[in-house]
Amino acid sequence: MTDGLLSPRDARTYWASRVIPSDQFLLYCFDHGAGPAPSAAEVADVVLARAPSVTDLRLRIAPAPGDLEHPAWAPGEVADVREGIAHSWDAVPAGVARLFARQVDATVAPWRLHVFPRVAGAPRCTGHATVVVLQVAHALADGRRSAEIARALFGTGGTGEVPVFRPLPGPVRAARGLLGLPVALARTVALGALAPRARAAIDRRTAAGALPPAVPGCPRTLLNAAPDATRDVRMLVRDGASLHSEHTVTVTALAAVSLAVERYLRSRGGSVPAELSAEVMVARERRHGERNAFGNVSVPLYPGEPAAERPGRIAAALAAARERAASPLWRTVGAAEDAAPSSLAVLGVRAFDPTLLPDTMAGATVLSSVHRGPADLELLGGRSVFTAGFPALSPAMGLTHGVHGLGETVTVSATSSRTAVPDPDAYADLLAAALDEVAQDR
C-alpha cells in the first residue's frame, strides 16, 4: 500500500488541464461482419464487468488541501459508459467532436467510455461496426500507457502490477506539505543554481557539433489561431505498408502534413514561412512513478522542397531533434521545476496566461504518433479493425494531427477549430491527396 503521490510532471499535467483541456480520446472500431452488432447497453455490461480488473481504471485523483502537497492517487469506484449518437460512419466524426466539450473530472473518475453502436459504412468493415471512444485524463496516462489501458479493457493484456493507493487523510497531507516546505524550497534553489551551467554546457556542445542545433522558431501562421468552442474531426484510414518503406510511418505522415499544410496556407492566402515546422511528440524514458513520459520537439517541414525529397530531410531533422532532446543536461535544466514545492508549482501553472502568444511557435501544427499494437482486440464477437486519436488543441494551435496504428492499419486524423480551419473538408482532401502522393514517391 502506498500514498501514491503524482509525479511532478503528472501533477503539472493535472493542474494545467483546468486551464487547457487535454483529455485524450482513443477511438477503436470493431467489425461484427455478418453477425449481429451489440447494443450500447450490451457493450456497457461488458465494460463494467472488465473495468474492475484494470488497475488504472480503478483510480481517481485526490488533491491535497490547499494544494500544499502533490495530488495523490486514490481508489475510484465510478465507471462512466455513455451512448453516442451516430448510426453511420459519416456521422461519427461529428459525434466524436462533440465529446471534446466535456472533459472528465479526474477527482471523480479520470476516464469515460463512449459507445457508438451498430455503425454502418465504417472503413474496412464488412458489416455493422461498434465504435468506442475511450476518454482518458492526460494525468492518468500518456499515449503509450493509454493504449495499454485500452488493450487491457478490450484484449488479454494488462497494465502490470500497480500498488493499491491509499492517500493519507487531508490534514496529514497538508501538514506534511507545510513541514517539508523549507527543505523543498532549499532544494529548488540549489537545483536552480545548476541550470545556467547546464544550459551553458548545452550551448558549448552545440557550438562544437556534439549536439544538433536547435530548430529556429516558426512564425505564427493562420493555423496558430486560438481555438473557439468549435471542433472538427476527420479520419483517413490507410494500409500501414503504404506509409512505411525506408522511412517510418511518423516520417511519412509528417511529409504528407508538410505538403497539406503548405498547400492549405496558400489556398487561404496566408504566408508560408521558410521556417515552417511541426511540433512532434516524442517518447522518452519513463521515470519512477511517472505516467507522462514524452517531450515535444520542433521539426522543419521544408516548404517549397520537392515532395520526393521531404521524407529524407524530415527523417534527418527528426533524428537530430530526438538526439538533442535526449541529452541528460536537459534533466539538470528542469530539475528545479520538478523539485518545486506543490504550493509554488501550482501557482506557476495557474499564472499561465493563454492569451499571451509569442512571435514564434514550436510549429504551425502538432503531430502525435503511436502504434497501439496488434489488431487482436475483441468486443462481443467484433474484431478490431483500426484505431484513431485526436491530440488536443491549445491556445495557439488550431490544427493537430494524430497518427495511430493497429496491426497493419494506420489512421491519420486531423482535429481543428473553425478559427484556424474554417473548411475542414478542404483540408482533409489536401491531406488525403498528400498521403497518396508520398505513398507513390516512397
mmCIF file of C-alpha atoms in Angstrom, residues 142-417:
data_model
loop_
_atom_site.group_PDB
_atom_site.id
_atom_site.type_symbol
_atom_site.label_atom_id
_atom_site.label_comp_id
_atom_site.label_asym_id
_atom_site.label_seq_id
_atom_site.Cartn_x
_atom_site.Cartn_y
_atom_site.Cartn_z
ATOM 1 C CA ASP A 142 0.277 9.386 -21.928
ATOM 2 C CA GLY A 143 -0.263 7.967 -25.410
ATOM 3 C CA ARG A 144 1.599 4.722 -24.788
ATOM 4 C CA ARG A 145 0.067 3.989 -21.412
ATOM 5 C CA SER A 146 -3.471 4.867 -22.525
ATOM 6 C CA ALA A 147 -3.079 2.340 -25.365
ATOM 7 C CA GLU A 148 -2.097 -0.258 -22.756
ATOM 8 C CA ILE A 149 -5.229 0.593 -20.769
ATOM 9 C CA ALA A 150 -7.415 0.109 -23.850
ATOM 10 C CA ARG A 151 -5.663 -3.182 -24.605
ATOM 11 C CA ALA A 152 -6.343 -4.370 -21.065
ATOM 12 C CA LEU A 153 -10.005 -3.425 -21.460
ATOM 13 C CA PHE A 154 -10.584 -4.964 -24.897
ATOM 14 C CA GLY A 155 -7.878 -7.612 -25.068
ATOM 15 C CA THR A 156 -5.978 -10.046 -22.933
ATOM 16 C CA GLY A 157 -3.194 -7.701 -21.838
ATOM 17 C CA GLY A 158 -2.871 -5.689 -18.670
ATOM 18 C CA THR A 159 -1.209 -2.626 -17.235
ATOM 19 C CA GLY A 160 1.019 -4.607 -14.872
ATOM 20 C CA GLU A 161 1.007 -4.830 -11.105
ATOM 21 C CA VAL A 162 0.280 -1.461 -9.543
ATOM 22 C CA PRO A 163 0.119 -0.913 -5.769
ATOM 23 C CA VAL A 164 -3.150 -0.116 -4.075
ATOM 24 C CA PHE A 165 -3.156 3.621 -3.434
ATOM 25 C CA ARG A 166 -4.482 4.881 -0.113
ATOM 26 C CA PRO A 167 -3.681 8.571 0.406
ATOM 27 C CA LEU A 168 -3.234 9.852 3.931
ATOM 28 C CA PRO A 169 -6.009 11.979 5.473
ATOM 29 C CA GLY A 170 -6.186 15.532 4.120
ATOM 30 C CA PRO A 171 -4.986 17.300 7.287
ATOM 31 C CA VAL A 172 -1.974 14.983 7.495
ATOM 32 C CA ARG A 173 -1.079 15.672 3.879
ATOM 33 C CA ALA A 174 -1.404 19.423 4.366
ATOM 34 C CA ALA A 175 0.792 19.298 7.479
ATOM 35 C CA ARG A 176 3.371 17.186 5.674
ATOM 36 C CA GLY A 177 3.456 19.693 2.837
ATOM 37 C CA LEU A 178 3.930 22.627 5.209
ATOM 38 C CA LEU A 179 6.625 20.886 7.229
ATOM 39 C CA GLY A 180 8.502 19.914 4.101
ATOM 40 C CA LEU A 181 8.283 23.382 2.553
ATOM 41 C CA PRO A 182 11.640 24.761 3.815
ATOM 42 C CA VAL A 183 13.562 21.707 2.595
ATOM 43 C CA ALA A 184 11.764 21.727 -0.740
ATOM 44 C CA LEU A 185 12.489 25.435 -1.220
ATOM 45 C CA ALA A 186 16.167 24.971 -0.391
ATOM 46 C CA ARG A 187 16.410 22.047 -2.809
ATOM 47 C CA THR A 188 14.678 24.048 -5.539
ATOM 48 C CA VAL A 189 17.094 26.946 -5.120
ATOM 49 C CA ALA A 190 20.114 24.635 -5.133
ATOM 50 C CA LEU A 191 18.989 22.813 -8.261
ATOM 51 C CA GLY A 192 18.040 26.080 -9.927
ATOM 52 C CA ALA A 193 21.599 27.308 -9.457
ATOM 53 C CA LEU A 194 22.811 24.387 -11.569
ATOM 54 C CA ALA A 195 20.526 25.187 -14.505
ATOM 55 C CA PRO A 196 22.585 28.063 -16.027
ATOM 56 C CA ARG A 197 25.693 25.900 -16.095
ATOM 57 C CA ALA A 198 23.766 23.090 -17.771
ATOM 58 C CA ARG A 199 22.415 25.495 -20.388
ATOM 59 C CA ALA A 200 25.920 26.822 -20.990
ATOM 60 C CA ALA A 201 27.147 23.267 -21.445
ATOM 61 C CA ILE A 202 24.388 22.652 -23.987
ATOM 62 C CA ASP A 203 25.446 25.780 -25.870
ATOM 63 C CA ARG A 204 29.088 24.684 -25.866
ATOM 64 C CA ARG A 205 28.258 21.182 -27.081
ATOM 65 C CA THR A 206 26.039 22.646 -29.772
ATOM 66 C CA ALA A 207 28.757 25.040 -30.952
ATOM 67 C CA ALA A 208 31.251 22.172 -31.028
ATOM 68 C CA GLY A 209 28.931 19.998 -33.100
ATOM 69 C CA ALA A 210 28.428 17.421 -30.347
ATOM 70 C CA LEU A 211 24.726 18.277 -30.162
ATOM 71 C CA PRO A 212 22.467 19.121 -33.121
ATOM 72 C CA PRO A 213 21.448 22.786 -33.219
ATOM 73 C CA ALA A 214 18.038 23.939 -32.073
ATOM 74 C CA VAL A 215 15.385 24.445 -34.746
ATOM 75 C CA PRO A 216 14.522 28.135 -35.302
ATOM 76 C CA GLY A 217 11.073 29.183 -34.174
ATOM 77 C CA CYS A 218 8.226 29.087 -36.671
ATOM 78 C CA PRO A 219 6.482 32.443 -37.240
ATOM 79 C CA ARG A 220 2.784 32.318 -36.430
ATOM 80 C CA THR A 221 0.550 31.224 -39.294
ATOM 81 C CA LEU A 222 -3.196 31.179 -39.877
ATOM 82 C CA LEU A 223 -3.223 27.791 -38.143
ATOM 83 C CA ASN A 224 -1.902 29.277 -34.900
ATOM 84 C CA ALA A 225 -5.224 30.961 -34.203
ATOM 85 C CA ALA A 226 -6.708 30.498 -30.754
ATOM 86 C CA PRO A 227 -9.475 27.893 -30.995
ATOM 87 C CA ASP A 228 -13.054 28.682 -30.077
ATOM 88 C CA ALA A 229 -15.632 26.127 -28.946
ATOM 89 C CA THR A 230 -15.960 24.576 -32.410
ATOM 90 C CA ARG A 231 -14.238 21.264 -33.135
ATOM 91 C CA ASP A 232 -13.949 19.251 -36.336
ATOM 92 C CA VAL A 233 -12.509 15.780 -36.752
ATOM 93 C CA ARG A 234 -11.509 13.999 -39.941
ATOM 94 C CA MET A 235 -10.025 10.482 -40.194
ATOM 95 C CA LEU A 236 -8.147 8.869 -43.085
ATOM 96 C CA VAL A 237 -7.675 5.107 -42.761
ATOM 97 C CA ARG A 238 -4.712 3.690 -44.691
ATOM 98 C CA ASP A 239 -2.696 0.499 -45.107
ATOM 99 C CA GLY A 240 0.369 0.813 -42.942
ATOM 100 C CA ALA A 241 2.507 -0.582 -45.765
ATOM 101 C CA SER A 242 1.684 2.455 -47.908
ATOM 102 C CA LEU A 243 3.243 4.727 -45.290
ATOM 103 C CA HIS A 244 6.227 2.611 -44.308
ATOM 104 C CA SER A 245 9.196 1.867 -46.510
ATOM 105 C CA GLU A 246 12.683 3.238 -45.959
ATOM 106 C CA HIS A 247 11.170 5.768 -43.552
ATOM 107 C CA THR A 248 8.940 5.300 -40.545
ATOM 108 C CA VAL A 249 5.194 5.891 -40.623
ATOM 109 C CA THR A 250 5.756 9.011 -38.487
ATOM 110 C CA VAL A 251 8.190 10.489 -41.010
ATOM 111 C CA THR A 252 5.969 9.683 -43.994
ATOM 112 C CA ALA A 253 2.960 11.199 -42.245
ATOM 113 C CA LEU A 254 4.978 14.322 -41.432
ATOM 114 C CA ALA A 255 5.942 14.616 -45.104
ATOM 115 C CA ALA A 256 2.265 14.442 -46.053
ATOM 116 C CA VAL A 257 1.375 17.017 -43.381
ATOM 117 C CA SER A 258 4.100 19.304 -44.717
ATOM 118 C CA LEU A 259 2.526 19.232 -48.184
ATOM 119 C CA ALA A 260 -1.043 19.594 -46.919
ATOM 120 C CA VAL A 261 -0.265 22.466 -44.520
ATOM 121 C CA GLU A 262 1.758 24.366 -47.120
ATOM 122 C CA ARG A 263 -0.960 23.992 -49.761
ATOM 123 C CA TYR A 264 -3.724 24.843 -47.322
ATOM 124 C CA LEU A 265 -2.000 28.032 -46.169
ATOM 125 C CA ARG A 266 -1.510 29.106 -49.790
ATOM 126 C CA SER A 267 -5.150 28.329 -50.622
ATOM 127 C CA ARG A 268 -6.220 30.613 -47.765
ATOM 128 C CA GLY A 269 -3.922 33.390 -48.956
ATOM 129 C CA GLY A 270 -1.724 33.026 -45.897
ATOM 130 C CA SER A 271 2.030 33.278 -45.762
ATOM 131 C CA VAL A 272 4.154 30.135 -45.728
ATOM 132 C CA PRO A 273 7.275 30.931 -43.693
ATOM 133 C CA ALA A 274 10.554 29.348 -44.745
ATOM 134 C CA GLU A 275 10.840 28.148 -41.121
ATOM 135 C CA LEU A 276 7.519 26.240 -41.306
ATOM 136 C CA SER A 277 7.708 23.417 -38.780
ATOM 137 C CA ALA A 278 5.609 20.984 -36.780
ATOM 138 C CA GLU A 279 5.660 20.240 -33.070
ATOM 139 C CA VAL A 280 6.113 16.478 -32.702
ATOM 140 C CA MET A 281 5.573 14.496 -29.515
ATOM 141 C CA VAL A 282 8.375 12.004 -28.849
ATOM 142 C CA ALA A 283 8.596 9.342 -26.160
ATOM 143 C CA ARG A 284 11.378 9.355 -23.586
ATOM 144 C CA GLU A 285 12.429 7.041 -20.797
ATOM 145 C CA ARG A 286 9.782 6.756 -18.119
ATOM 146 C CA ARG A 287 10.932 7.833 -14.664
ATOM 147 C CA HIS A 288 9.815 6.168 -11.453
ATOM 148 C CA GLY A 289 6.117 6.708 -10.795
ATOM 149 C CA GLU A 290 5.658 8.800 -13.921
ATOM 150 C CA ARG A 291 2.697 8.298 -16.231
ATOM 151 C CA ASN A 292 3.526 11.003 -18.792
ATOM 152 C CA ALA A 293 6.905 10.323 -20.359
ATOM 153 C CA PHE A 294 7.183 12.331 -23.538
ATOM 154 C CA GLY A 295 8.521 15.616 -24.817
ATOM 155 C CA ASN A 296 7.832 17.936 -27.722
ATOM 156 C CA VAL A 297 10.387 18.698 -30.418
ATOM 157 C CA SER A 298 10.220 21.075 -33.366
ATOM 158 C CA VAL A 299 10.736 19.502 -36.803
ATOM 159 C CA PRO A 300 11.154 21.546 -40.018
ATOM 160 C CA LEU A 301 8.641 20.802 -42.801
ATOM 161 C CA TYR A 302 10.750 22.167 -45.698
ATOM 162 C CA PRO A 303 8.108 24.115 -47.651
ATOM 163 C CA GLY A 304 8.966 24.586 -51.302
ATOM 164 C CA GLU A 305 11.108 21.458 -51.442
ATOM 165 C CA PRO A 306 10.133 18.702 -53.929
ATOM 166 C CA ALA A 307 7.717 16.211 -52.383
ATOM 167 C CA ALA A 308 10.063 13.296 -53.031
ATOM 168 C CA GLU A 309 12.871 14.935 -51.042
ATOM 169 C CA ARG A 310 10.878 15.858 -47.946
ATOM 170 C CA PRO A 311 10.738 12.452 -46.205
ATOM 171 C CA GLY A 312 14.530 12.122 -46.191
ATOM 172 C CA ARG A 313 15.096 15.640 -44.903
ATOM 173 C CA ILE A 314 12.332 15.320 -42.302
ATOM 174 C CA ALA A 315 13.738 11.962 -41.121
ATOM 175 C CA ALA A 316 17.162 13.516 -40.577
ATOM 176 C CA ALA A 317 15.676 16.533 -38.782
ATOM 177 C CA LEU A 318 13.520 14.362 -36.517
ATOM 178 C CA ALA A 319 16.521 12.182 -35.620
ATOM 179 C CA ALA A 320 18.554 15.303 -34.799
ATOM 180 C CA ALA A 321 15.734 16.717 -32.661
ATOM 181 C CA ARG A 322 15.461 13.443 -30.746
ATOM 182 C CA GLU A 323 19.222 13.401 -30.171
ATOM 183 C CA ARG A 324 19.231 16.963 -28.861
ATOM 184 C CA ALA A 325 16.241 16.314 -26.595
ATOM 185 C CA ALA A 326 17.862 13.144 -25.211
ATOM 186 C CA SER A 327 20.833 14.978 -23.716
ATOM 187 C CA PRO A 328 20.919 14.348 -19.938
ATOM 188 C CA LEU A 329 21.770 18.013 -19.477
ATOM 189 C CA TRP A 330 18.131 18.902 -20.046
ATOM 190 C CA ARG A 331 17.213 16.965 -16.932
ATOM 191 C CA THR A 332 19.506 19.250 -14.942
ATOM 192 C CA VAL A 333 17.866 22.272 -16.581
ATOM 193 C CA GLY A 334 14.412 21.105 -15.482
ATOM 194 C CA ALA A 335 15.352 19.667 -12.087
ATOM 195 C CA ALA A 336 14.343 22.768 -10.144
ATOM 196 C CA GLU A 337 10.869 22.743 -11.666
ATOM 197 C CA ASP A 338 10.410 19.112 -10.648
ATOM 198 C CA ALA A 339 11.657 19.834 -7.128
ATOM 199 C CA ALA A 340 9.449 22.894 -6.553
ATOM 200 C CA PRO A 341 7.048 22.541 -3.617
ATOM 201 C CA SER A 342 3.498 21.873 -4.654
ATOM 202 C CA SER A 343 2.160 25.215 -3.436
ATOM 203 C CA LEU A 344 4.601 27.088 -5.705
ATOM 204 C CA ALA A 345 4.298 24.712 -8.652
ATOM 205 C CA VAL A 346 0.540 25.069 -8.797
ATOM 206 C CA LEU A 347 0.822 28.863 -8.663
ATOM 207 C CA GLY A 348 3.175 28.738 -11.629
ATOM 208 C CA VAL A 349 0.701 26.694 -13.641
ATOM 209 C CA ARG A 350 -2.228 28.935 -12.719
ATOM 210 C CA ALA A 351 -0.246 32.061 -13.623
ATOM 211 C CA PHE A 352 -0.092 30.921 -17.248
ATOM 212 C CA ASP A 353 -1.931 33.392 -19.488
ATOM 213 C CA PRO A 354 -3.182 31.583 -22.611
ATOM 214 C CA THR A 355 -3.867 34.892 -24.379
ATOM 215 C CA LEU A 356 -0.190 35.894 -24.442
ATOM 216 C CA LEU A 357 1.306 34.437 -27.617
ATOM 217 C CA PRO A 358 4.968 34.581 -28.646
ATOM 218 C CA ASP A 359 6.004 35.825 -32.071
ATOM 219 C CA THR A 360 7.415 32.419 -32.959
ATOM 220 C CA MET A 361 5.997 28.975 -32.227
ATOM 221 C CA ALA A 362 7.343 25.442 -31.951
ATOM 222 C CA GLY A 363 5.283 24.673 -35.042
ATOM 223 C CA ALA A 364 2.300 25.551 -37.178
ATOM 224 C CA THR A 365 0.670 22.281 -36.131
ATOM 225 C CA VAL A 366 1.152 19.286 -33.836
ATOM 226 C CA LEU A 367 1.658 15.632 -34.707
ATOM 227 C CA SER A 368 1.443 12.707 -32.291
ATOM 228 C CA SER A 369 2.203 9.181 -33.475
ATOM 229 C CA VAL A 370 1.594 5.958 -31.517
ATOM 230 C CA HIS A 371 1.312 2.354 -32.679
ATOM 231 C CA ARG A 372 -1.228 0.653 -30.408
ATOM 232 C CA GLY A 373 -0.186 -2.922 -31.017
ATOM 233 C CA PRO A 374 -1.613 -5.864 -32.973
ATOM 234 C CA ALA A 375 -5.193 -5.880 -34.240
ATOM 235 C CA ASP A 376 -6.217 -8.685 -31.895
ATOM 236 C CA LEU A 377 -8.709 -6.849 -29.701
ATOM 237 C CA GLU A 378 -12.256 -8.170 -29.364
ATOM 238 C CA LEU A 379 -15.632 -6.825 -28.329
ATOM 239 C CA LEU A 380 -18.691 -9.104 -28.223
ATOM 240 C CA GLY A 381 -17.647 -11.018 -31.315
ATOM 241 C CA GLY A 382 -16.374 -7.968 -33.151
ATOM 242 C CA ARG A 383 -12.759 -7.896 -34.339
ATOM 243 C CA SER A 384 -10.682 -4.744 -34.055
ATOM 244 C CA VAL A 385 -10.026 -3.126 -37.436
ATOM 245 C CA PHE A 386 -8.451 0.289 -36.806
ATOM 246 C CA THR A 387 -7.848 2.925 -34.163
ATOM 247 C CA ALA A 388 -7.539 6.706 -34.148
ATOM 248 C CA GLY A 389 -6.566 9.515 -31.800
ATOM 249 C CA PHE A 390 -7.032 13.269 -31.614
ATOM 250 C CA PRO A 391 -4.352 15.446 -29.957
ATOM 251 C CA ALA A 392 -5.888 18.340 -28.060
ATOM 252 C CA LEU A 393 -5.841 21.891 -29.384
ATOM 253 C CA SER A 394 -4.085 24.591 -27.384
ATOM 254 C CA PRO A 395 -4.365 28.395 -27.161
ATOM 255 C CA ALA A 396 -2.034 28.841 -30.145
ATOM 256 C CA MET A 397 -2.654 25.604 -32.035
ATOM 257 C CA GLY A 398 -5.838 25.319 -34.063
ATOM 258 C CA LEU A 399 -4.884 22.175 -36.013
ATOM 259 C CA THR A 400 -3.399 18.928 -34.710
ATOM 260 C CA HIS A 401 -2.710 15.545 -36.287
ATOM 261 C CA GLY A 402 -2.815 12.030 -34.891
ATOM 262 C CA VAL A 403 -1.095 9.042 -36.491
ATOM 263 C CA HIS A 404 -2.246 5.832 -34.846
ATOM 264 C CA GLY A 405 -1.634 2.257 -35.900
ATOM 265 C CA LEU A 406 -3.355 -1.007 -35.032
ATOM 266 C CA GLY A 407 -1.948 -4.081 -36.687
ATOM 267 C CA GLU A 408 -1.265 -3.257 -40.330
ATOM 268 C CA THR A 409 -3.660 -0.293 -40.472
ATOM 269 C CA VAL A 410 -2.809 3.361 -39.791
ATOM 270 C CA THR A 411 -5.301 6.184 -39.283
ATOM 271 C CA VAL A 412 -4.182 9.756 -39.868
ATOM 272 C CA SER A 413 -6.550 12.187 -38.160
ATOM 273 C CA ALA A 414 -6.924 15.958 -38.200
ATOM 274 C CA THR A 415 -8.542 17.854 -35.330
ATOM 275 C CA SER A 416 -9.229 21.543 -35.776
ATOM 276 C CA SER A 417 -11.213 24.605 -34.755
#
